Structure formats: structure tokens, C-alpha cells
Amino acid sequence: MVEKLKAWIEKAKSVLNIFTHKKTVKRARITYQVVWNLFLLVLTVVILGGSFATGVGAGYFASLVKEEPVRSYDSMKKDIYNYTETSELYFANNTYLGKLHTDLEREEVKLDDVSNDLVNAVVATEDEYFYKHKGVVPKAVFRAVFQEVTNSAVQSGGSTLTQQLIKNQILTNEVSFQRKANEILLALRLEKFFDKKEILEAYLNVSTLGRNSSGRNIAGVQAAAKGIFGKKASDLTLPQAAFIAGLPQSPFGYTPFTREGTIKEPKYLEPGLNRMKTVLKRMFDGGYITEKQYAEASAYDIKKDFIKPIANPLEKYPWLTVEIEKRSIEVLTTVLAKKDGISEKDLKNDDNLTYKYHILARNALRQNGYQIHSTIDKKVYDAMQKVKDKYPYYGPDKPQEKKDPETGEIKTVMEPAEVGAELIENKTGKIISFVAGRNYDDQQLNHATNAIRQNGSTMKPLLIYAPAMELGKAAPGTPLPNVALSLAPGRSDPWPQNYDYRYSGLVSARYALAKSYNVPAVKLYKSIVDQRPAKYLEKMGFTSLTKDDYINLATSIGSMTNGVTIEENTNAFSTFANDGKFIDAYMIDKIVDKNGKVIYQHQVKPVKVFKPQTAYLTIDMMRDVVTMGTAASVRNQLNFSADWAGKTGTGNQYIDSWFVASNPNVTFGLWRGYDTPKSLQTSGMSYSSRTNTLWAQLMNAAYKIRPDLIAPKKSFKMPKGIVRRSFCAVSGMLPSEACSKAGLIESDYFNVNNVPRKVDDSLIEGKFVMVGDKKYLALDSTPKEFAQFGLILNPDFIRRMVGSNFHNYSQLIPQKDRWGKILVSTAKMYDNGKNPVRVSVKVKGNTLSWSKSGDNDVVGYRVYQGGVSSKKVGSVVNGSKRSLKVGTGSFYVTAVDIAGKESAPSNLVEAGVKVIPPVDPTKPNVPTDPKVQTEPTEPTDPSTQQ
């Protein structure tokens, strides 16, 4: 044992000697230094490599975000809260219509108005560390980068809610490291500026969430809650909240509705239902709901909560929706330009500016969540559409050749007779309702607001009668010639023609308007055209006038270069109801932004067009159109009474038919015609009756809804400055003695400043005779017994009335009894140098009757009694009944011509002789006297009798 111990000690000393040996120690020291230096070198390399990598990474990150500007709080706030929110449309009286058509429908909601279940569901599903991170979760970012670099089949994503908000509102969906770097940078910055509540609220408003039950794309939880479940986001149940929270991952894959707004087939609903259960599981795992809630919600049949498809307002009210949008853009164009210091005048005169602000306005309307309040009364509008749809008398569809835009092939299609109508409140200009057309699917053109047509005779009060009275050139009683005149420059044939191709002589302006005569209207217009009366149309809102329309006489009867819309024409008529002030019709009452601020409010701006006296006189004339003129049938078709004044109109070749009328409250205008102009004439009911009947039925429908508006109890009020005066119906001047003798004095209303001041000089006293059924001036040799007192139209007056090229003077005399004593200076007949042919006479009792003379210049007949010493016992004027009651004796008759020449005597007859009946053989005692006869058996020449 001792020996072993000694041996072990010796070995230990030997080993110790090795380590303590001078050489050994030296070698160890050298080895240690090398190892240490190598360790330090490796450590240095590792540190330097890590630093280098970090520096390279930081440098690379910096290079990616170097173009991204440093955004301020205000800048980020503006971008984050700049929700693309759909504008809402309203009828009058705050009645909801629907949302404006847009690619993405959205409705803003505050976080406090979102159910807690929905908030928790979104956080649990989209960002479980939302309340802990500072905008970015590093490990999630590294995981996402690694998966991207390695092209991993599993892509878990690395975006927080903050990053998703940045991507949706500031950046794009571009897949690149640069976009991701910018997203991270901005997310970190956003978290410094905004608290979690603000970020979450913004996210809930911007997320794309599929489609609603109308098939429209939606974004934001409020639009989703209403569009899928028909309730506000604050009222969602747990299953409903979970369903919506699951949509952002695949909005159109999980949405329950198709593009058409129908529920998807069951197999296509499954992905969305499974996603809902996934959301519920994450809520349970995150501690937001209990196990019981999770089980119940997972088992819930969410399909029964999906609301039924709701008609898109564009589908139910297509014309109205489009019209409101168009007018809203026009309004906002001016509003936005004015906000930038650009006046409406400058905007109108600069096409580039107009285009720029039009685009800005259109985008703002679709993105800024405005409330657009219109003037349209929903109930009246709906009632009118029903009448329009059921009306059976539009007339037949007519063939029209059209070119197929795809094939270029010419095809024949059947075009229906279309309609356009508009109802305007006079004092405000509010468009209460309109009828745009028959069927939107067949024709999208809004005939009430956009169809430009010829307005026919509805132009007459606007361009002829009112301007003429305004200029002091006419009054309601002013006589006008309704004769075959050639009024067109360079034409010798009669123009214009009346609609019935008839002439009625001198008529009053009032009567000419009531009966819609063209000739007197154009004749009056020709007298004022050099004063450019079309300027009044400009003031009344006509926008399609051309230079030729100012000088072309055809404009006065509604034949323009382009035409006028139903709205413009109707609106112009309301000028008369507004005491001569034009109030522009409008449909957009106000626009309110999403903060409740009114950014536009329509203001009525009357434009003075006519004096109140002119307006009233025109109204009073148009009353006659309804009471006894071309629209007289309308009164009997209305279910109510009101003080109506209006005008019918027919386009050239019957291609347009109109009726526009006003009462003290409203003006309603209606047009009918074919889109490709063609005649409205057809068999059966006349084209004008079809128009007037539809007008009446539409008014009856409106009256049923708004009787206070449609049927005011008040009448048009006569302004001061209107007086009633007597005048001569021939000339319109103060009555003369001759006019009084003729019984042609009338009275009517005048502007007090334009009453007649000169005495009538149109009539000259004279004598006339009747030849047949015509009147001729008596000759100096004409027997006085056959000449009647009469009045002759002064040739100077005739020339003033119709010019020197018109020669058919007799056409000026109306075929009416009261004008029976009037003739013209050209009504002359000359002596033919021959005696009239004698006549034959019959007698019955004491009454003579005779045949008509064969000559055409006979002015009367003389009756004689006796033979050689005969005497005249009577004279009968030609044109009267050829008979005379006489006494007892012998009589004969002669014919007298205009020169006084007398025919040979007729046969001699015995009058007043008792008639002896023939002998009855059965009564032989009755005596007979063969010498007595009642009539000669042959004509007897009294000159041969002794």
C-alpha cells in the first residue's frame, strides 16, 4: 500500500514537473495567448458581422422608405378619416329614397355605436395583440418576411389592424418590400398620433365587406349590418357580429349575396358560415365569450337572419335617381369652384375649369357621404307613374328603321309614342314631380328634363303675345288678320297655314290665341321681330336658342333650330303666374355633409321678364284657351276646379303635341311624341285629345294627393294698372260713329299706358246690294230701294293691316252675322249692258212667288198691280225670299239689275180670287162659273192687254 502511494506521488511529481518546467510553461503561455486571440478575433468578427448586417438591414430599410414624406398629424388624420362614403338621396320632406349608385356603398359609424361583440370579434380575428403592440408585431413581421422569401405555402400574414388601415387609406395593395416598409413606418407613426379607439373606429369604417341585399358592394360595418341583417351595427347579435367580422379575409367569397342581390346557393354559403365559426372560436380562445356563448352561437342558423333583397333605388326610381345625381354634380361643381375663389361666371366661360370641377364634384358625391335633399314629392311622383303606366290612349307603336350598333344591319323596330311631363310650384320653382317616359328599360332618355323638341303653338304666348303687349304693340282685343297672307320672305304662296287650313277674317288677339291661329300670330310677330323678342326667352331659361332663332319668323310658332325641353317650356309658362318674374325650376333643395353641415341651400332668385300687367293680360287670354279654345275639353275631365290658363301646341307635321297650363299655385306641362319624329295622327281619338286627356288624368292623380297645392281656391289677382276700355273690333281704336252703327264695339282689358287714343278710321259709310249671297257696292244708278246701308273697310286701313300685296279684301270680313253690314272696296259689280231675263210668277191666295232671274247682276225684284195703268206695289231685295203678299187683282213681277235696268214683265196672275171647286156629277145643283180662273193657263204679256 505504501509502495503504491509512493509510486503515485512520484508520478504526480513527474506531471507537475512537466507543467512547471520552464519550457513547458513557456509553451503553455504561448498556446493560451493564441487561443485567446483567436477567441477575441472570432468574437470581433461575429460582432462586426452582426453590426454590419444590422447596418445593411437598416440601410436597406431606410432606402425603401426614403421617398415616403414625413406626415404630420393633420395630414394623417385627413387621410385616415377620408372614408369613401356613399351619398344618400331624399324625396321632399326628408323622405328617404336610397343611396346613390356607386361602386362601393359605405356609411360612417362611431365606435360607441358598434356592438361590443363586433369590436371583440374583429380584434380576436384580425389582431389579437391590438391593445398591446405599438403598430407592428415584430415576430409576425419576421414570420411573414421569412414566408415570403422562402415562398412558403403557408402565408400567415403579418399586418396589424393599424397596418391594414394604413394600407387601405394611405398606401395601395401593391405586393413589395417597399410598400411593406412604408406600411411599417406609417403604422408606427400612426400609433404615436392616435389612440387605439380612434384606430379601431377608422378600421371598422373602411373595411371592404362584400355585398348587400341589393347586390351592391359595401364597406364599413354599418353598411354591412344594414345591408346583410337590416339593423344598425349597435344592434347586432353575437352570431351576426361574428359573421361580419369574418368577411374582411375574403369579402366576396364569404358574402351571402350575389351580384344580382339574391341569396347564394347553399354550397356557396358554406365558406362564409365556416368562417363565422372560426371567428367565434378565436373569440372563445381570447376570452371574449364563454363556452356556452360559443356553443350557442356556433349552432345558430345565421341564414335566417339574412334580409330579403331590397330594390336598388336605381331600379325602382331609375329616372329620378339619375336626375338627382346629375343635378347634384352640377350644384357641387359650382360649390367647389366657389370654395376655391372661382366665380360662377368664370367657371361657365372656361371649359377646362368646368371639366375639372365637374370631376371633383362627381367624386365628392360618391365619396363624401352627403345627404341630397330633393324637391320631389314621393306620393305625387308615385301616383303620376301609376297613371302613366295604365294610360291606354298613347296611340299605336310605329315602325322605324334603325342601325344595329354591333352588326351595322338596318332593322325595323316599333317605336312607342313617348311622354314627358313636369309639375312646378310657381312661387318657389320646386319641381314637385315629373314623368320621364314610358319604360326606362326601353328608353333611358328623361323626356321631361333632357328631350329637346319643337314646342309648337305653346311658343305663342311666350314669344309673340306677351312680348307684343310688353312693347305696347298689342292688347288682348287687338284685331289681327286671319287670312291667306304670304309672310315668309321670298315666298309668294300663303305662309303660314292654320292647323285647319281655314281662314276667319279679322279676329282679336285673344281669339286668335284661344283658337291657335298661326297667321295672325306670325303677322303680329313680324311687326316686333326687329326688337328681338327672343331675348325674353333667354330670360325665361331657354338654353338651346341659336342666332337664327332670333330672326326666323317660324320660331314664333315653335319651329326652332334645336328646340326646348319640357322643363324649360313649362318653367317659362310659370313666369306669367309669378307676375312676370321668372323663377328657375330646381330639384336639389339642399346638400348636407356627413357632419350635418349644410354646404348648399337653394335660393330663389327671381328674374324680371315682363311687367305684372303684361303677365296678367297673357294669363287672361290663356284662360280662354281652357274655357272655349283648343283645350276646352280638359275642364270636363278634371275632378276639381281651379283658375287655369294654358296653351296647346302642335309641332310641324303633327310630330309633337303639347299642353301647358298654370293656376295660381302650379304649372304643369306635358308633351307627347315619338323619339324619332313622326306624325301623331292616327285613326280614332285625335292626337290632341290623347294629350289633353293624359294631362287631366295626371292632374287628377296629383290633386288626390295634394289638393291644397293642385286646386287653390284663389284666382289670379289682377294687378294695378289694368283697365277695361271699349274699342272698335275692326281696328282696335276708339269707337267711331260708323263702328257704332255697325254694332262692332267691344271691350277688353288694357295696360293703362297702352289704351287706344285714336278714333277708328277703318270704316266708310256707303251702300251695298246683294247679288246672290254676296255683297257688292251699289252704283250711282242702282235704285235706292235695293241699296242697303253699309260700311266699307277703308282701303288705307286694309293696307295698314295686310300690306299692299294682299288683294283678297273680302277674306278680311268674318263670316258672322254681326259683320253682315261690312264690305270691302273691291266688292264691285259693273253693268253688263243687258236687261235681266224675265221671271215667271205663281199665286196662292194673296201670296205671289216667282222664279230666280237667270242673270247674275240682279239686285232685286219689283211687283206691279194692274194692266196698262199698272203701278208698283212692292220691292224685294235680292237675297230675301222671293215672295210677296198682295191684295186682290192682277199682278206681275220684274227683275232689276245693279245698273237699274228692268226685265220684261212676268206672266199676269190674279190674286185674291175665290177658287171654285170642280162640278160634282152627284151634286148637279152646284153652279159653276167657267169665266173664273186662279192662274192663267199660259203666260200673258200685260203690255198686250187692253
PDB file of N, CA and C in Angstrom, residues 422-432 570-571 573-579 583 619 640-645 661-668 695 699 702-703 706-717:
ATOM      1  N   GLU A 422     -93.879  67.649 -66.484  1.00  0.00           N
ATOM      2  CA  GLU A 422     -93.261  68.175 -65.267  1.00  0.00           C
ATOM      3  C   GLU A 422     -94.232  69.117 -64.550  1.00  0.00           C
ATOM      4  N   LEU A 423     -94.231  68.991 -63.217  1.00  0.00           N
ATOM      5  CA  LEU A 423     -95.084  69.805 -62.352  1.00  0.00           C
ATOM      6  C   LEU A 423     -94.201  70.708 -61.502  1.00  0.00           C
ATOM      7  N   ILE A 424     -94.416  72.020 -61.602  1.00  0.00           N
ATOM      8  CA  ILE A 424     -93.569  73.003 -60.928  1.00  0.00           C
ATOM      9  C   ILE A 424     -94.420  73.893 -60.023  1.00  0.00           C
ATOM     10  N   GLU A 425     -93.927  74.121 -58.827  1.00  0.00           N
ATOM     11  CA  GLU A 425     -94.573  75.090 -57.938  1.00  0.00           C
ATOM     12  C   GLU A 425     -94.136  76.486 -58.358  1.00  0.00           C
ATOM     13  N   ASN A 426     -95.101  77.357 -58.633  1.00  0.00           N
ATOM     14  CA  ASN A 426     -94.793  78.656 -59.240  1.00  0.00           C
ATOM     15  C   ASN A 426     -93.899  79.538 -58.387  1.00  0.00           C
ATOM     16  N   LYS A 427     -94.281  79.759 -57.161  1.00  0.00           N
ATOM     17  CA  LYS A 427     -93.619  80.785 -56.352  1.00  0.00           C
ATOM     18  C   LYS A 427     -92.208  80.404 -55.918  1.00  0.00           C
ATOM     19  N   THR A 428     -91.905  79.088 -55.908  1.00  0.00           N
ATOM     20  CA  THR A 428     -90.584  78.650 -55.465  1.00  0.00           C
ATOM     21  C   THR A 428     -89.735  78.077 -56.593  1.00  0.00           C
ATOM     22  N   GLY A 429     -90.370  77.542 -57.617  1.00  0.00           N
ATOM     23  CA  GLY A 429     -89.642  76.852 -58.672  1.00  0.00           C
ATOM     24  C   GLY A 429     -89.396  75.389 -58.359  1.00  0.00           C
ATOM     25  N   LYS A 430     -89.923  74.890 -57.249  1.00  0.00           N
ATOM     26  CA  LYS A 430     -89.720  73.479 -56.892  1.00  0.00           C
ATOM     27  C   LYS A 430     -90.351  72.567 -57.947  1.00  0.00           C
ATOM     28  N   ILE A 431     -89.586  71.575 -58.374  1.00  0.00           N
ATOM     29  CA  ILE A 431     -90.131  70.545 -59.242  1.00  0.00           C
ATOM     30  C   ILE A 431     -90.791  69.508 -58.333  1.00  0.00           C
ATOM     31  N   ILE A 432     -92.090  69.498 -58.324  1.00  0.00           N
ATOM     32  CA  ILE A 432     -92.851  68.625 -57.424  1.00  0.00           C
ATOM     33  C   ILE A 432     -92.841  67.190 -57.927  1.00  0.00           C
ATOM     34  N   THR A 570     -92.229  74.447 -69.697  1.00  0.00           N
ATOM     35  CA  THR A 570     -93.155  74.550 -68.565  1.00  0.00           C
ATOM     36  C   THR A 570     -92.722  75.652 -67.611  1.00  0.00           C
ATOM     37  N   ASN A 571     -91.443  75.688 -67.328  1.00  0.00           N
ATOM     38  CA  ASN A 571     -90.896  76.689 -66.422  1.00  0.00           C
ATOM     39  C   ASN A 571     -91.157  78.099 -66.935  1.00  0.00           C
ATOM     40  N   PHE A 573     -93.664  79.129 -68.718  1.00  0.00           N
ATOM     41  CA  PHE A 573     -95.073  79.485 -68.511  1.00  0.00           C
ATOM     42  C   PHE A 573     -95.326  79.968 -67.078  1.00  0.00           C
ATOM     43  N   SER A 574     -94.576  79.433 -66.132  1.00  0.00           N
ATOM     44  CA  SER A 574     -94.782  79.852 -64.743  1.00  0.00           C
ATOM     45  C   SER A 574     -94.441  81.326 -64.539  1.00  0.00           C
ATOM     46  N   THR A 575     -93.723  81.922 -65.488  1.00  0.00           N
ATOM     47  CA  THR A 575     -93.401  83.352 -65.418  1.00  0.00           C
ATOM     48  C   THR A 575     -94.678  84.180 -65.340  1.00  0.00           C
ATOM     49  N   PHE A 576     -95.672  83.823 -66.124  1.00  0.00           N
ATOM     50  CA  PHE A 576     -96.929  84.567 -66.129  1.00  0.00           C
ATOM     51  C   PHE A 576     -97.652  84.437 -64.789  1.00  0.00           C
ATOM     52  N   ALA A 577     -97.579  83.266 -64.187  1.00  0.00           N
ATOM     53  CA  ALA A 577     -98.223  83.052 -62.885  1.00  0.00           C
ATOM     54  C   ALA A 577     -97.492  83.777 -61.768  1.00  0.00           C
ATOM     55  N   ASN A 578     -96.225  84.142 -62.009  1.00  0.00           N
ATOM     56  CA  ASN A 578     -95.409  84.827 -61.000  1.00  0.00           C
ATOM     57  C   ASN A 578     -95.319  86.329 -61.266  1.00  0.00           C
ATOM     58  N   ASP A 579     -96.388  86.903 -61.830  1.00  0.00           N
ATOM     59  CA  ASP A 579     -96.440  88.351 -62.081  1.00  0.00           C
ATOM     60  C   ASP A 579     -95.313  88.829 -62.985  1.00  0.00           C
ATOM     61  N   ILE A 583     -88.803  82.336 -62.234  1.00  0.00           N
ATOM     62  CA  ILE A 583     -88.150  81.647 -61.111  1.00  0.00           C
ATOM     63  C   ILE A 583     -87.695  80.292 -61.623  1.00  0.00           C
ATOM     64  N   ILE A 619    -102.167  85.827 -69.022  1.00  0.00           N
ATOM     65  CA  ILE A 619    -102.927  84.815 -68.265  1.00  0.00           C
ATOM     66  C   ILE A 619    -104.399  84.882 -68.650  1.00  0.00           C
ATOM     67  N   PHE A 640    -111.752  68.518 -60.228  1.00  0.00           N
ATOM     68  CA  PHE A 640    -111.720  69.703 -59.372  1.00  0.00           C
ATOM     69  C   PHE A 640    -111.741  70.939 -60.256  1.00  0.00           C
ATOM     70  N   SER A 641    -111.952  72.066 -59.659  1.00  0.00           N
ATOM     71  CA  SER A 641    -111.954  73.329 -60.414  1.00  0.00           C
ATOM     72  C   SER A 641    -110.834  74.220 -59.898  1.00  0.00           C
ATOM     73  N   ALA A 642    -110.264  74.969 -60.797  1.00  0.00           N
ATOM     74  CA  ALA A 642    -109.214  75.926 -60.455  1.00  0.00           C
ATOM     75  C   ALA A 642    -109.140  76.948 -61.581  1.00  0.00           C
ATOM     76  N   ASP A 643    -108.461  78.042 -61.321  1.00  0.00           N
ATOM     77  CA  ASP A 643    -108.323  79.104 -62.306  1.00  0.00           C
ATOM     78  C   ASP A 643    -107.159  78.756 -63.240  1.00  0.00           C
ATOM     79  N   TRP A 644    -107.475  77.975 -64.277  1.00  0.00           N
ATOM     80  CA  TRP A 644    -106.442  77.506 -65.203  1.00  0.00           C
ATOM     81  C   TRP A 644    -106.271  78.446 -66.386  1.00  0.00           C
ATOM     82  N   ALA A 645    -105.053  78.614 -66.819  1.00  0.00           N
ATOM     83  CA  ALA A 645    -104.734  79.366 -68.028  1.00  0.00           C
ATOM     84  C   ALA A 645    -103.612  78.615 -68.729  1.00  0.00           C
ATOM     85  N   ALA A 661    -100.237  74.402 -68.755  1.00  0.00           N
ATOM     86  CA  ALA A 661    -101.210  75.285 -68.111  1.00  0.00           C
ATOM     87  C   ALA A 661    -100.778  75.616 -66.689  1.00  0.00           C
ATOM     88  N   SER A 662    -101.213  76.790 -66.239  1.00  0.00           N
ATOM     89  CA  SER A 662    -100.895  77.261 -64.888  1.00  0.00           C
ATOM     90  C   SER A 662    -102.160  77.602 -64.145  1.00  0.00           C
ATOM     91  N   ASN A 663    -102.122  77.392 -62.820  1.00  0.00           N
ATOM     92  CA  ASN A 663    -103.084  78.036 -61.931  1.00  0.00           C
ATOM     93  C   ASN A 663    -102.258  78.840 -60.930  1.00  0.00           C
ATOM     94  N   PRO A 664    -102.858  79.535 -59.995  1.00  0.00           N
ATOM     95  CA  PRO A 664    -102.055  80.381 -59.100  1.00  0.00           C
ATOM     96  C   PRO A 664    -100.968  79.648 -58.321  1.00  0.00           C
ATOM     97  N   ASN A 665    -101.061  78.328 -58.167  1.00  0.00           N
ATOM     98  CA  ASN A 665    -100.070  77.583 -57.383  1.00  0.00           C
ATOM     99  C   ASN A 665     -99.027  76.857 -58.219  1.00  0.00           C
ATOM    100  N   VAL A 666     -99.485  76.193 -59.289  1.00  0.00           N
ATOM    101  CA  VAL A 666     -98.579  75.310 -60.024  1.00  0.00           C
ATOM    102  C   VAL A 666     -98.698  75.509 -61.525  1.00  0.00           C
ATOM    103  N   THR A 667     -97.667  75.044 -62.217  1.00  0.00           N
ATOM    104  CA  THR A 667     -97.691  74.965 -63.680  1.00  0.00           C
ATOM    105  C   THR A 667     -97.352  73.528 -64.061  1.00  0.00           C
ATOM    106  N   PHE A 668     -98.153  72.975 -64.971  1.00  0.00           N
ATOM    107  CA  PHE A 668     -97.942  71.581 -65.389  1.00  0.00           C
ATOM    108  C   PHE A 668     -97.899  71.524 -66.905  1.00  0.00           C
ATOM    109  N   TRP A 695    -103.043  64.647 -69.679  1.00  0.00           N
ATOM    110  CA  TRP A 695    -102.750  65.802 -68.815  1.00  0.00           C
ATOM    111  C   TRP A 695    -103.756  65.860 -67.669  1.00  0.00           C
ATOM    112  N   MET A 699    -103.174  65.255 -63.564  1.00  0.00           N
ATOM    113  CA  MET A 699    -103.531  66.308 -62.606  1.00  0.00           C
ATOM    114  C   MET A 699    -104.522  65.787 -61.568  1.00  0.00           C
ATOM    115  N   ALA A 702    -102.498  63.928 -58.995  1.00  0.00           N
ATOM    116  CA  ALA A 702    -101.787  64.837 -58.099  1.00  0.00           C
ATOM    117  C   ALA A 702    -102.747  65.520 -57.134  1.00  0.00           C
ATOM    118  N   TYR A 703    -103.924  65.861 -57.634  1.00  0.00           N
ATOM    119  CA  TYR A 703    -104.938  66.516 -56.789  1.00  0.00           C
ATOM    120  C   TYR A 703    -105.370  65.607 -55.640  1.00  0.00           C
ATOM    121  N   ARG A 706    -102.385  65.982 -53.184  1.00  0.00           N
ATOM    122  CA  ARG A 706    -102.122  67.334 -52.676  1.00  0.00           C
ATOM    123  C   ARG A 706    -103.193  68.311 -53.148  1.00  0.00           C
ATOM    124  N   PRO A 707    -104.426  68.185 -52.675  1.00  0.00           N
ATOM    125  CA  PRO A 707    -105.492  69.080 -53.163  1.00  0.00           C
ATOM    126  C   PRO A 707    -105.213  70.545 -52.866  1.00  0.00           C
ATOM    127  N   ASP A 708    -104.568  70.826 -51.742  1.00  0.00           N
ATOM    128  CA  ASP A 708    -104.262  72.201 -51.389  1.00  0.00           C
ATOM    129  C   ASP A 708    -103.318  72.851 -52.381  1.00  0.00           C
ATOM    130  N   LEU A 709    -102.408  72.057 -52.922  1.00  0.00           N
ATOM    131  CA  LEU A 709    -101.433  72.584 -53.872  1.00  0.00           C
ATOM    132  C   LEU A 709    -102.001  72.653 -55.281  1.00  0.00           C
ATOM    133  N   ILE A 710    -102.698  71.625 -55.687  1.00  0.00           N
ATOM    134  CA  ILE A 710    -103.134  71.499 -57.076  1.00  0.00           C
ATOM    135  C   ILE A 710    -104.383  72.323 -57.376  1.00  0.00           C
ATOM    136  N   ALA A 711    -105.236  72.524 -56.395  1.00  0.00           N
ATOM    137  CA  ALA A 711    -106.512  73.217 -56.633  1.00  0.00           C
ATOM    138  C   ALA A 711    -106.681  74.392 -55.676  1.00  0.00           C
ATOM    139  N   PRO A 712    -105.914  75.454 -55.857  1.00  0.00           N
ATOM    140  CA  PRO A 712    -106.060  76.611 -54.968  1.00  0.00           C
ATOM    141  C   PRO A 712    -107.435  77.259 -55.146  1.00  0.00           C
ATOM    142  N   LYS A 713    -107.963  77.740 -54.056  1.00  0.00           N
ATOM    143  CA  LYS A 713    -109.276  78.393 -54.117  1.00  0.00           C
ATOM    144  C   LYS A 713    -109.171  79.808 -54.678  1.00  0.00           C
ATOM    145  N   LYS A 714    -108.012  80.407 -54.559  1.00  0.00           N
ATOM    146  CA  LYS A 714    -107.829  81.771 -55.061  1.00  0.00           C
ATOM    147  C   LYS A 714    -107.660  81.764 -56.577  1.00  0.00           C
ATOM    148  N   SER A 715    -107.920  82.918 -57.180  1.00  0.00           N
ATOM    149  CA  SER A 715    -107.729  83.102 -58.615  1.00  0.00           C
ATOM    150  C   SER A 715    -106.535  84.018 -58.845  1.00  0.00           C
ATOM    151  N   PHE A 716    -106.124  84.113 -60.093  1.00  0.00           N
ATOM    152  CA  PHE A 716    -105.059  85.049 -60.420  1.00  0.00           C
ATOM    153  C   PHE A 716    -105.518  86.464 -60.088  1.00  0.00           C
ATOM    154  N   LYS A 717    -104.677  87.206 -59.414  1.00  0.00           N
ATOM    155  CA  LYS A 717    -105.045  88.540 -58.971  1.00  0.00           C
ATOM    156  C   LYS A 717    -104.649  89.573 -60.007  1.00  0.00           C
TER     157      LYS A 717
END
